[in-house]
Amino acid sequence: MAAGLYILVASLMVITVYGAYAGHYTKEFKLTMSQRTLMLQTISYLVYLECGAAVFAHIEGWMFVDGVYWANYTLLTIGLGDYSPVTHLGRSLLFPFAIGGIIILGLVIGSIRSLVLERGKKKLGARMIEKKRQAYLKKLGRKRKGRAKITPLSQGEERTSEGKTEKERREQEFHIMRKIQDEAMSRRRWTALAISATAWLFLWLVGAMVFWKAEKNQQWTYFGALYFAYVSLLTIGYGDFAPESNSGKAFYVFWALLAIPTLTILISNMGDTVVKMIRDLTLWLGEFTVLPGEGGTKDRIRTGARNIKERILNSSDDAEEEAPGLLGEANHDTEKGEGKPKHNARTAIANDKVVEDFENAEMQEADNNAAGGDEIGKDIHLYHYLLVKEIRKVMPEIGLTPPKKYSYHEWAWFLRLMGEDENSADFHRKAPIEEPIGEGPQMQKAVTDVNNEQIISEQNQWSWLGARSPLMGDTEEAEWVLDRLSMTLERELKKQRDQQKRADSVMKKEVLQFGKDSRDSEQKTKNDSLESDGSSKDSHRTDSRPSINTYSPRRPGTLAGNSAS
């Protein structure tokens, strides 16, 4: 058994190395928090099981392999009964050992369920939606040539050949995509159930085959091995059958650790499909019998007949193009999503308070601009107010169970706030069956010019039926809307801040220029004043100087007037 496990582990490692060498995944990768948690919990459980087995084997005088076998079916709550503690010390230690092991096992199973179901659900659902979308577009292209116009209108067109406006055509695309989502999700649930049921049946049948071969000395038949494996899988553990060979006990430890989580996943998948159908049928029968509804039996029959009729109509070819979803307009009520958000309540309250303060500040700024006669400033702050208001509404809708799904009119409003218009074909394009390489389910990558203005080009044109549709992403609709609204608000605030900086820069330059002009004017005035004062002084000195004709200095030894002689 140990050799077989070594071979299995070595084979898995070889497959991993080959996959990394072939480029199927990166050679260097980081574990996510969920993967790291599962690894640590699994190691903790195995260490706990081995240590407990060693302690009880020493106390009860068992072999170590018998102690591991006993600890395994004890912590898995199977309780076959062929081994049990008989000493006072062993029975006393069983109290903390059993409860601690069951808690750790519950954590491991919860982590396995989270990784397998949650991540597998998203990937499988996205793959099925994409296959369903491509199949629908191919079918529509074959059967609707010249009849259905789901391409954007040209500039000169106002209506399609069916008399629909651009917004009506887009709404038709939206409801078709909703129908594709609903059908793909239903198929995903049943596919997940089929996979988990197949895995469970494989463990049951193959496990019974191994036990049958390992316990030949006990004269087990294959049916007896099937009975033992089934009782162990359901954690019943009557104890009338139990493995006695070392190979049977070793395989039982390995097999049970795989079988119990598989059963847990199977039961979870049944809750989304079979159990849900039984619950709905029970409630439906109860309304006819012991728990009648307020509307009475006739209304219930009429509603059931209408739902059946809508389902039949929606399954036809014409309904594929025209019907607004599987349940028509009733979908708008069921799409609202009920349940509790996953995020922390205190964090939500704090975020809501911050957003509310920002919302009030923008409204106050709009009122101030309106009072000052600045209509453009008022419109800008009202736009910011609407963005913050919608962000505040969307935040509590993240993490609801089931996830929030918005109606077409809600999406049209959100897109309008993001700078798009469902009435305009400038942002729209025909839904391609296969997207170019590198294009993922991300709509409207930021394409801006130097002035931070949005550019309309083929790069940001999209369709509700395309791979870049917001309905095609792996994130919840509320999370997608919140992210895009936040990006729009950030872009608008940055634009306003840049405009304010430019205005402040211009104002600063004007102030500096004004100061310079003032200083130059002051200096010029001062210079003119000094020049005027200087001219006055020069004039005064000239008037007070003696005339040359009336006065001539006497030379030494001469008389006045005899200078010539």
Coordinates of C-alpha atoms in Angstrom, one line a residue:
M1 CA 0.0 0.0 0.0
A2 CA 2.8 2.4 0.9
A3 CA 4.6 1.6 -2.4
G4 CA 1.4 2.3 -4.3
L5 CA 1.0 5.7 -2.6
Y6 CA 4.7 6.5 -3.4
I7 CA 4.1 5.6 -7.0
L8 CA 0.9 7.8 -7.1
V9 CA 2.7 10.8 -5.6
A10 CA 5.7 10.4 -7.9
S11 CA 3.4 10.2 -10.9
L12 CA 1.5 13.3 -10.0
M13 CA 4.8 15.2 -9.5
V14 CA 6.0 14.1 -13.0
I15 CA 2.7 15.3 -14.5
T16 CA 3.2 18.6 -12.7
V17 CA 6.7 19.0 -14.0
Y18 CA 5.7 18.1 -17.6
G19 CA 2.7 20.6 -17.4
A20 CA 5.0 23.4 -16.3
Y21 CA 7.6 22.5 -19.0
A22 CA 5.0 22.3 -21.7
G23 CA 3.7 25.8 -20.8
H24 CA 0.3 24.8 -19.6
Y25 CA 0.9 26.9 -16.5
T26 CA 3.7 29.1 -15.1
K27 CA 6.7 27.4 -13.6
E28 CA 6.5 29.9 -10.7
F29 CA 3.2 30.3 -8.9
K30 CA 1.9 31.6 -5.6
L31 CA -0.7 29.8 -3.5
T32 CA -3.8 31.7 -2.8
M33 CA -5.0 32.2 0.8
S34 CA -7.6 29.4 0.4
Q35 CA -5.1 27.0 -1.1
R36 CA -2.5 27.8 1.7
T37 CA -5.2 27.4 4.3
L38 CA -6.3 24.0 3.0
M39 CA -2.7 22.8 2.8
L40 CA -2.0 23.8 6.5
Q41 CA -5.3 22.3 7.7
T42 CA -4.7 19.0 5.9
I43 CA -1.2 18.8 7.3
S44 CA -2.6 19.6 10.8
Y45 CA -5.2 16.9 10.5
L46 CA -2.8 14.2 9.4
V47 CA -0.3 15.1 12.1
Y48 CA -3.2 15.1 14.7
L49 CA -4.4 11.7 13.4
E50 CA -0.9 10.1 13.4
C51 CA 0.0 11.4 16.8
G52 CA -3.3 10.3 18.3
A53 CA -2.9 6.9 16.7
A54 CA 0.6 6.5 18.2
V55 CA -0.7 7.5 21.7
F56 CA -3.7 5.2 21.7
A57 CA -1.7 2.3 20.1
H58 CA 0.8 2.6 23.0
I59 CA -2.0 2.9 25.7
E60 CA -4.2 0.1 24.3
G61 CA -1.3 -2.2 23.2
W62 CA -2.2 -2.1 19.5
M63 CA 0.0 -2.1 16.4
F64 CA 0.6 1.4 15.0
V65 CA -1.3 0.5 11.7
D66 CA -4.3 -0.6 13.9
G67 CA -4.1 2.7 15.8
V68 CA -4.2 4.7 12.5
Y69 CA -7.1 2.6 11.3
W70 CA -9.0 3.2 14.5
A71 CA -8.2 6.9 14.7
N72 CA -9.3 7.3 11.0
Y73 CA -12.8 5.8 11.4
T74 CA -13.2 7.5 14.8
L75 CA -12.6 11.0 13.5
L76 CA -14.7 10.3 10.4
T77 CA -17.5 9.3 12.8
I78 CA -17.9 5.9 11.1
G79 CA -17.3 3.8 14.2
L80 CA -17.0 0.3 12.9
G81 CA -16.5 -1.0 16.4
D82 CA -13.8 -3.7 15.8
Y83 CA -11.3 -1.6 17.7
S84 CA -12.2 0.5 20.7
P85 CA -10.4 1.8 23.8
V86 CA -10.8 -0.5 26.9
T87 CA -8.5 1.2 29.4
H88 CA -9.6 4.0 31.7
L89 CA -6.8 6.3 30.4
G90 CA -7.7 5.5 26.7
R91 CA -11.4 6.3 27.3
S92 CA -10.6 9.5 29.1
L93 CA -8.3 10.7 26.3
L94 CA -10.9 9.9 23.8
F95 CA -13.0 12.9 24.9
P96 CA -10.6 15.7 23.8
F97 CA -9.1 13.6 20.9
A98 CA -12.5 13.0 19.2
I99 CA -13.9 16.5 19.5
G100 CA -10.6 18.1 18.4
G101 CA -10.2 15.8 15.4
I102 CA -13.8 16.3 14.3
I103 CA -13.4 20.1 14.4
I104 CA -10.2 19.9 12.3
L105 CA -11.8 17.5 9.9
G106 CA -14.8 19.9 9.5
L107 CA -12.4 22.8 8.7
V108 CA -10.7 20.6 6.1
I109 CA -13.9 19.6 4.5
G110 CA -15.1 23.2 4.5
S111 CA -12.0 24.3 2.7
I112 CA -12.2 21.5 0.2
R113 CA -15.8 22.4 -0.5
S114 CA -15.0 26.1 -0.9
L115 CA -12.1 25.4 -3.3
V116 CA -13.9 22.7 -5.4
L117 CA -17.4 24.2 -5.4
E118 CA -16.8 27.9 -5.4
R119 CA -13.9 28.1 -7.8
G120 CA -15.1 25.2 -9.9
K121 CA -18.6 26.7 -10.1
K122 CA -17.3 30.0 -11.5
K123 CA -15.0 28.3 -14.0
L124 CA -17.5 25.7 -15.2
G125 CA -20.3 28.3 -15.3
A126 CA -18.2 30.8 -17.4
R127 CA -17.2 28.0 -19.8
M128 CA -20.8 26.9 -20.3
I129 CA -22.0 30.4 -20.8
E130 CA -19.4 31.0 -23.4
K131 CA -20.2 27.7 -25.2
K132 CA -23.9 28.5 -25.0
R133 CA -23.3 32.0 -26.4
Q134 CA -21.2 30.8 -29.3
A135 CA -23.8 28.1 -30.1
Y136 CA -26.6 30.6 -30.1
L137 CA -24.8 33.1 -32.3
K138 CA -23.9 30.3 -34.8
K139 CA -27.5 29.1 -34.8
L140 CA -28.9 32.6 -35.2
G141 CA -26.5 33.2 -38.1
R142 CA -27.8 30.0 -39.9
K143 CA -31.5 30.4 -39.2
R144 CA -32.0 34.1 -39.2
K145 CA -30.2 35.3 -42.3
G146 CA -31.9 38.5 -43.4
R147 CA -34.6 38.4 -40.7
A148 CA -33.1 39.3 -37.3
K149 CA -31.0 42.4 -37.1
I150 CA -28.9 42.3 -34.0
T151 CA -26.2 44.5 -35.4
P152 CA -25.8 48.2 -34.5
L153 CA -27.7 50.7 -36.6
S154 CA -25.8 52.9 -39.0
Q155 CA -25.7 56.6 -38.7
G156 CA -28.6 57.1 -41.2
E157 CA -30.8 54.5 -39.6
E158 CA -33.3 55.1 -36.9
R159 CA -35.0 51.7 -36.8
T160 CA -34.2 48.2 -37.8
S161 CA -36.1 46.2 -40.4
E162 CA -38.4 45.0 -37.6
G163 CA -39.1 48.6 -36.6
K164 CA -36.9 48.6 -33.5
T165 CA -34.8 51.5 -32.2
E166 CA -31.2 51.1 -31.1
K167 CA -32.2 50.9 -27.5
E168 CA -34.9 48.3 -28.2
R169 CA -32.4 46.3 -30.2
R170 CA -29.9 46.5 -27.3
E171 CA -32.6 45.5 -24.8
Q172 CA -33.4 42.5 -27.0
E173 CA -29.7 41.5 -26.9
F174 CA -29.7 41.9 -23.1
H175 CA -32.7 39.6 -22.6
I176 CA -31.2 37.0 -24.9
M177 CA -28.0 37.1 -22.9
R178 CA -30.0 36.7 -19.7
K179 CA -31.6 33.6 -21.1
I180 CA -28.3 32.2 -22.2
Q181 CA -27.1 32.8 -18.6
D182 CA -30.1 31.1 -17.0
E183 CA -29.9 28.0 -19.3
A184 CA -26.1 27.7 -18.8
M185 CA -26.4 28.0 -15.0
S186 CA -29.0 25.3 -14.9
R187 CA -26.9 23.1 -17.1
R188 CA -23.9 23.9 -14.9
R189 CA -25.7 22.7 -11.7
W190 CA -26.7 19.4 -13.3
T191 CA -23.3 18.9 -14.8
A192 CA -21.7 19.5 -11.4
L193 CA -24.1 17.0 -9.8
A194 CA -23.3 14.4 -12.5
I195 CA -19.5 14.8 -12.0
S196 CA -19.7 14.5 -8.2
A197 CA -22.1 11.6 -8.5
T198 CA -19.7 9.9 -10.9
A199 CA -16.8 10.4 -8.5
W200 CA -18.8 9.1 -5.6
L201 CA -19.9 6.0 -7.6
F202 CA -16.3 5.4 -8.7
L203 CA -15.0 5.5 -5.2
W204 CA -17.8 3.2 -4.1
L205 CA -17.5 0.6 -6.8
V206 CA -13.7 0.6 -7.1
G207 CA -13.3 0.7 -3.3
A208 CA -15.6 -2.3 -2.9
M209 CA -13.5 -4.1 -5.5
V210 CA -10.3 -3.5 -3.6
F211 CA -11.9 -4.6 -0.3
W212 CA -13.2 -7.7 -1.9
K213 CA -9.8 -8.7 -3.1
A214 CA -8.0 -7.7 0.1
E215 CA -10.4 -9.6 2.4
K216 CA -10.5 -12.9 0.6
N217 CA -9.4 -14.6 3.8
Q218 CA -12.8 -13.5 5.3
Q219 CA -14.7 -15.0 2.4
W220 CA -16.2 -11.6 1.4
T221 CA -18.3 -11.5 -1.7
Y222 CA -18.4 -8.5 -4.0
F223 CA -21.9 -7.7 -2.8
G224 CA -20.7 -7.8 0.8
A225 CA -17.8 -5.5 -0.1
L226 CA -20.4 -3.1 -1.7
Y227 CA -22.5 -3.2 1.4
F228 CA -19.4 -2.4 3.6
A229 CA -18.2 0.4 1.4
Y230 CA -21.7 1.9 1.2
V231 CA -22.2 1.8 5.0
S232 CA -18.8 3.4 5.4
L233 CA -19.4 6.1 2.8
L234 CA -22.6 7.2 4.6
T235 CA -20.7 7.1 7.9
I236 CA -23.2 4.6 9.3
G237 CA -20.7 1.9 10.4
Y238 CA -22.8 -1.0 11.7
G239 CA -19.6 -3.0 12.4
D240 CA -20.8 -6.3 11.0
F241 CA -18.2 -6.0 8.3
A242 CA -14.7 -4.7 9.0
P243 CA -11.3 -5.2 7.2
E244 CA -8.8 -7.4 9.1
S245 CA -5.8 -7.6 6.7
N246 CA -3.1 -5.0 6.8
S247 CA -3.6 -4.0 3.2
G248 CA -7.3 -3.6 3.7
K249 CA -6.8 -1.4 6.8
A250 CA -4.2 0.7 5.0
F251 CA -6.4 1.2 1.9
Y252 CA -9.4 2.0 4.1
V253 CA -7.5 4.9 5.7
F254 CA -6.6 6.4 2.3
W255 CA -10.0 5.6 0.7
A256 CA -12.1 7.0 3.6
L257 CA -10.2 10.3 3.5
L258 CA -11.2 10.7 -0.1
A259 CA -14.7 9.3 0.1
I260 CA -16.1 11.5 2.9
P261 CA -15.3 14.9 1.3
T262 CA -16.6 13.5 -2.0
L263 CA -19.9 12.7 -0.4
T264 CA -20.0 16.2 1.1
I265 CA -19.6 17.7 -2.3
L266 CA -22.3 15.4 -3.7
I267 CA -24.8 16.4 -1.1
S268 CA -24.0 20.1 -1.7
N269 CA -24.6 19.7 -5.4
M270 CA -27.8 17.8 -4.7
G271 CA -29.0 20.7 -2.6
D272 CA -28.8 23.0 -5.7
T273 CA -30.8 20.5 -8.0
V274 CA -32.6 17.5 -6.6
V275 CA -33.3 18.8 -3.1
K276 CA -34.4 22.1 -4.5
M277 CA -36.9 20.4 -6.8
I278 CA -38.2 18.3 -3.9
R279 CA -38.5 21.4 -1.7
D280 CA -40.4 23.4 -4.4
L281 CA -42.6 20.4 -5.1
T282 CA -43.4 20.1 -1.4
L283 CA -44.3 23.8 -1.1
W284 CA -46.4 23.6 -4.2
L285 CA -48.3 20.6 -2.9
G286 CA -48.7 22.2 0.4
E287 CA -50.4 25.3 -1.1
F288 CA -52.9 22.9 -2.7
T289 CA -53.6 20.9 0.5
V290 CA -52.7 21.9 4.1
L291 CA -51.2 25.4 3.5
P292 CA -53.2 27.1 0.8
G293 CA -51.9 30.5 -0.4
E294 CA -53.7 33.8 -0.1
G295 CA -54.8 33.7 -3.8
G296 CA -56.5 30.3 -3.6
T297 CA -56.3 27.2 -5.6
K298 CA -57.6 28.7 -8.9
D299 CA -54.9 31.4 -8.9
R300 CA -52.2 28.8 -8.2
I301 CA -53.4 26.7 -11.1
R302 CA -53.6 29.7 -13.4
T303 CA -50.1 30.8 -12.4
G304 CA -48.6 27.4 -12.9
A305 CA -50.3 27.1 -16.3
R306 CA -48.9 30.5 -17.3
N307 CA -45.4 29.5 -16.2
I308 CA -45.5 26.2 -18.2
K309 CA -46.8 28.1 -21.3
E310 CA -43.9 30.6 -21.0
R311 CA -41.4 27.8 -20.7
I312 CA -42.8 26.1 -23.8
L313 CA -42.8 29.3 -25.8
N314 CA -39.3 30.2 -24.7
S315 CA -38.0 26.8 -25.9
S316 CA -39.1 27.5 -29.5
D317 CA -36.9 29.1 -32.2
D318 CA -38.9 32.3 -32.4
A319 CA -38.8 32.8 -28.6
E320 CA -35.1 32.5 -28.6
E321 CA -35.0 35.8 -30.4
E322 CA -38.0 37.7 -28.9
A323 CA -38.5 36.5 -25.3
P324 CA -37.1 38.7 -22.6
G325 CA -35.7 35.9 -20.4
L326 CA -37.1 32.6 -19.2
L327 CA -39.7 34.2 -17.0
G328 CA -40.3 37.4 -18.9
E329 CA -40.7 40.5 -16.9
A330 CA -41.2 38.5 -13.8
N331 CA -37.4 38.1 -13.9
H332 CA -37.0 41.7 -12.8
D333 CA -38.5 40.8 -9.4
T334 CA -36.5 37.6 -8.9
E335 CA -33.3 39.3 -10.1
K336 CA -33.2 41.7 -7.2
G337 CA -31.4 39.1 -5.1
E338 CA -32.2 38.4 -1.5
G339 CA -29.8 37.5 1.3
K340 CA -27.2 39.0 3.4
P341 CA -24.0 40.5 2.1
K342 CA -20.7 38.8 2.9
H343 CA -18.8 42.0 3.9
N344 CA -18.4 43.1 7.5
A345 CA -21.2 45.2 8.9
R346 CA -19.0 47.7 10.7
T347 CA -16.9 48.3 7.6
A348 CA -20.1 48.7 5.6
I349 CA -21.4 51.3 8.0
A350 CA -18.1 53.2 8.0
N351 CA -17.9 53.2 4.2
D352 CA -21.6 54.3 4.0
K353 CA -20.9 57.2 6.3
V354 CA -17.9 58.3 4.3
V355 CA -19.8 58.1 1.0
E356 CA -22.8 60.0 2.6
D357 CA -20.5 62.8 3.7
F358 CA -19.0 63.1 0.2
E359 CA -22.5 63.0 -1.3
N360 CA -23.6 65.9 1.0
A361 CA -20.5 67.9 0.2
E362 CA -21.1 67.6 -3.6
M363 CA -24.7 68.6 -3.1
Q364 CA -23.6 71.6 -1.0
E365 CA -21.1 72.6 -3.7
A366 CA -23.8 72.4 -6.4
D367 CA -26.1 74.6 -4.3
N368 CA -23.3 77.1 -3.8
N369 CA -22.5 77.2 -7.6
A370 CA -26.2 77.6 -8.3
A371 CA -26.4 80.5 -5.9
G372 CA -23.4 82.1 -7.5
G373 CA -24.8 81.8 -11.0
D374 CA -22.2 79.1 -12.1
E375 CA -24.4 76.7 -14.1
I376 CA -21.5 74.6 -15.4
G377 CA -20.1 74.2 -11.9
K378 CA -23.5 73.2 -10.6
D379 CA -24.0 70.5 -13.3
I380 CA -20.5 69.1 -12.6
H381 CA -21.2 68.8 -8.9
L382 CA -24.7 67.3 -9.5
Y383 CA -23.0 64.7 -11.8
H384 CA -20.6 63.9 -9.0
Y385 CA -23.6 63.7 -6.6
L386 CA -25.4 61.2 -8.8
L387 CA -22.3 59.0 -9.1
V388 CA -21.7 59.0 -5.3
K389 CA -25.4 58.3 -4.7
E390 CA -25.4 55.2 -7.0
I391 CA -22.1 54.0 -5.5
R392 CA -23.8 54.2 -2.1
K393 CA -26.7 52.2 -3.3
V394 CA -24.6 49.5 -5.0
M395 CA -22.2 48.9 -2.1
P396 CA -24.7 46.9 0.1
E397 CA -25.6 44.7 -2.9
I398 CA -22.1 43.2 -3.2
G399 CA -21.9 39.6 -1.9
L400 CA -25.7 39.0 -1.8
T401 CA -26.9 35.4 -2.0
P402 CA -28.0 34.8 -4.7
P403 CA -25.9 37.5 -6.4
K404 CA -27.7 40.7 -7.5
K405 CA -28.8 40.8 -11.1
Y406 CA -29.9 44.2 -12.5
S407 CA -32.6 44.8 -15.1
Y408 CA -31.9 46.3 -18.5
H409 CA -33.2 49.7 -17.4
E410 CA -30.9 49.7 -14.4
W411 CA -27.9 48.8 -16.6
A412 CA -28.9 51.6 -19.1
W413 CA -28.8 54.1 -16.2
F414 CA -25.5 52.9 -14.9
L415 CA -24.0 53.0 -18.4
R416 CA -25.3 56.5 -18.9
L417 CA -23.5 57.6 -15.7
M418 CA -20.3 56.0 -17.0
G419 CA -20.5 58.1 -20.2
E420 CA -22.4 55.8 -22.5
D421 CA -25.8 55.9 -24.1
E422 CA -27.8 52.9 -25.0
N423 CA -29.7 55.0 -27.6
S424 CA -26.5 55.7 -29.5
A425 CA -24.8 53.0 -31.8
D426 CA -21.4 54.7 -31.5
F427 CA -20.4 52.4 -28.6
H428 CA -22.1 49.2 -30.0
R429 CA -21.0 46.5 -32.4
K430 CA -22.2 43.2 -33.8
A431 CA -21.5 40.3 -31.4
P432 CA -18.6 38.3 -32.7
I433 CA -18.9 34.6 -32.3
E434 CA -15.2 34.3 -31.4
E435 CA -13.3 37.3 -29.9
P436 CA -9.8 38.1 -31.1
I437 CA -6.9 36.6 -29.2
G438 CA -6.2 38.5 -26.0
E439 CA -9.7 40.0 -25.6
G440 CA -11.2 38.9 -22.3
P441 CA -14.5 39.6 -20.6
Q442 CA -13.4 43.2 -19.8
M443 CA -15.6 45.9 -21.3
Q444 CA -14.4 49.4 -22.1
K445 CA -10.8 49.5 -21.4
A446 CA -9.7 53.1 -20.6
V447 CA -9.0 54.8 -24.0
T448 CA -8.4 58.5 -23.6
D449 CA -6.7 61.3 -25.3
V450 CA -4.3 63.9 -23.8
N451 CA -7.2 65.8 -22.5
N452 CA -8.6 62.8 -20.6
E453 CA -11.6 62.7 -23.0
Q454 CA -13.1 59.3 -24.0
I455 CA -12.4 58.2 -27.6
I456 CA -15.0 56.2 -29.5
S457 CA -13.2 53.4 -31.5
E458 CA -13.5 49.8 -32.3
Q459 CA -11.5 49.0 -29.2
N460 CA -14.3 50.1 -26.8
Q461 CA -17.3 49.1 -28.9
W462 CA -19.1 46.1 -27.4
S463 CA -22.3 44.0 -27.5
W464 CA -24.4 42.5 -24.8
L465 CA -23.8 39.1 -26.6
G466 CA -20.0 39.7 -27.0
A467 CA -17.2 38.3 -24.8
R468 CA -16.6 41.9 -23.5
S469 CA -20.1 42.2 -22.2
P470 CA -20.3 43.0 -18.5
L471 CA -22.6 39.9 -18.2
M472 CA -19.7 37.7 -19.3
G473 CA -17.3 38.5 -16.6
D474 CA -16.4 36.3 -13.6
T475 CA -17.3 39.0 -11.1
E476 CA -20.7 39.8 -9.7
E477 CA -22.7 42.5 -11.5
A478 CA -22.8 44.7 -8.4
E479 CA -19.0 44.5 -8.0
W480 CA -18.5 45.3 -11.7
V481 CA -20.9 48.3 -11.5
L482 CA -19.3 49.6 -8.3
D483 CA -15.8 49.3 -9.9
R484 CA -16.8 51.2 -13.0
L485 CA -18.7 53.9 -11.2
S486 CA -15.8 54.4 -8.9
M487 CA -13.4 54.6 -11.9
T488 CA -15.7 57.2 -13.5
L489 CA -15.9 59.3 -10.3
E490 CA -12.1 59.1 -10.0
R491 CA -11.7 60.2 -13.6
E492 CA -14.1 63.1 -13.2
L493 CA -12.5 64.2 -9.9
K494 CA -9.1 64.0 -11.6
K495 CA -10.4 66.0 -14.5
Q496 CA -11.8 68.6 -12.1
R497 CA -8.6 68.7 -10.2
D498 CA -6.5 69.2 -13.4
Q499 CA -8.8 72.0 -14.5
Q500 CA -8.5 73.6 -11.1
K501 CA -4.7 73.3 -11.3
R502 CA -4.7 74.9 -14.7
A503 CA -7.0 77.7 -13.5
D504 CA -4.8 78.2 -10.5
S505 CA -1.7 78.2 -12.7
V506 CA -3.2 80.8 -15.0
M507 CA -4.3 82.8 -12.0
K508 CA -0.9 82.6 -10.5
K509 CA 0.7 83.8 -13.8
E510 CA -1.8 86.6 -14.0
V511 CA -1.0 87.6 -10.4
L512 CA 2.7 87.5 -11.0
Q513 CA 2.4 89.4 -14.2
F514 CA 0.2 92.0 -12.5
G515 CA 2.7 92.3 -9.7
K516 CA 5.5 92.7 -12.2
D517 CA 3.5 95.3 -14.1
S518 CA 2.8 97.1 -10.9
R519 CA 6.4 97.2 -9.8
D520 CA 7.5 98.3 -13.3
S521 CA 4.9 101.1 -13.3
E522 CA 5.9 102.1 -9.8
Q523 CA 9.6 102.2 -10.7
K524 CA 8.8 104.2 -13.9
T525 CA 6.8 106.7 -11.8
K526 CA 9.6 106.9 -9.4
N527 CA 12.2 107.4 -12.1
D528 CA 10.0 110.1 -13.8
S529 CA 9.7 111.9 -10.4
L530 CA 13.4 111.8 -9.9
E531 CA 14.1 113.1 -13.4
S532 CA 11.6 115.9 -12.8
D533 CA 13.3 116.8 -9.5
G534 CA 16.7 116.8 -11.2
S535 CA 15.6 119.1 -13.9
S536 CA 14.2 121.6 -11.4
K537 CA 17.5 121.7 -9.5
D538 CA 19.6 122.2 -12.7
S539 CA 17.4 125.1 -13.7
H540 CA 17.8 126.8 -10.3
R541 CA 21.6 126.5 -10.5
T542 CA 21.7 128.1 -14.0
D543 CA 19.6 131.1 -13.0
S544 CA 21.8 131.9 -10.0
R545 CA 25.2 131.8 -11.9
P546 CA 26.8 135.4 -12.7
S547 CA 26.7 136.6 -16.3
I548 CA 30.0 136.7 -18.3
N549 CA 29.2 140.0 -19.9
T550 CA 28.9 141.8 -16.5
Y551 CA 31.7 140.3 -14.6
S552 CA 35.2 139.3 -15.6
P553 CA 37.7 138.3 -13.1
R554 CA 40.8 140.5 -12.7
R555 CA 44.1 139.2 -13.7
P556 CA 46.9 139.8 -11.3
G557 CA 48.7 143.1 -12.0
T558 CA 46.2 144.5 -14.3
L559 CA 43.4 146.9 -14.0
A560 CA 39.9 146.3 -14.8
G561 CA 39.0 147.2 -18.3
N562 CA 42.6 147.1 -19.5
S563 CA 42.8 143.4 -20.2
A564 CA 43.5 144.1 -23.8
S565 CA 46.5 146.2 -23.0

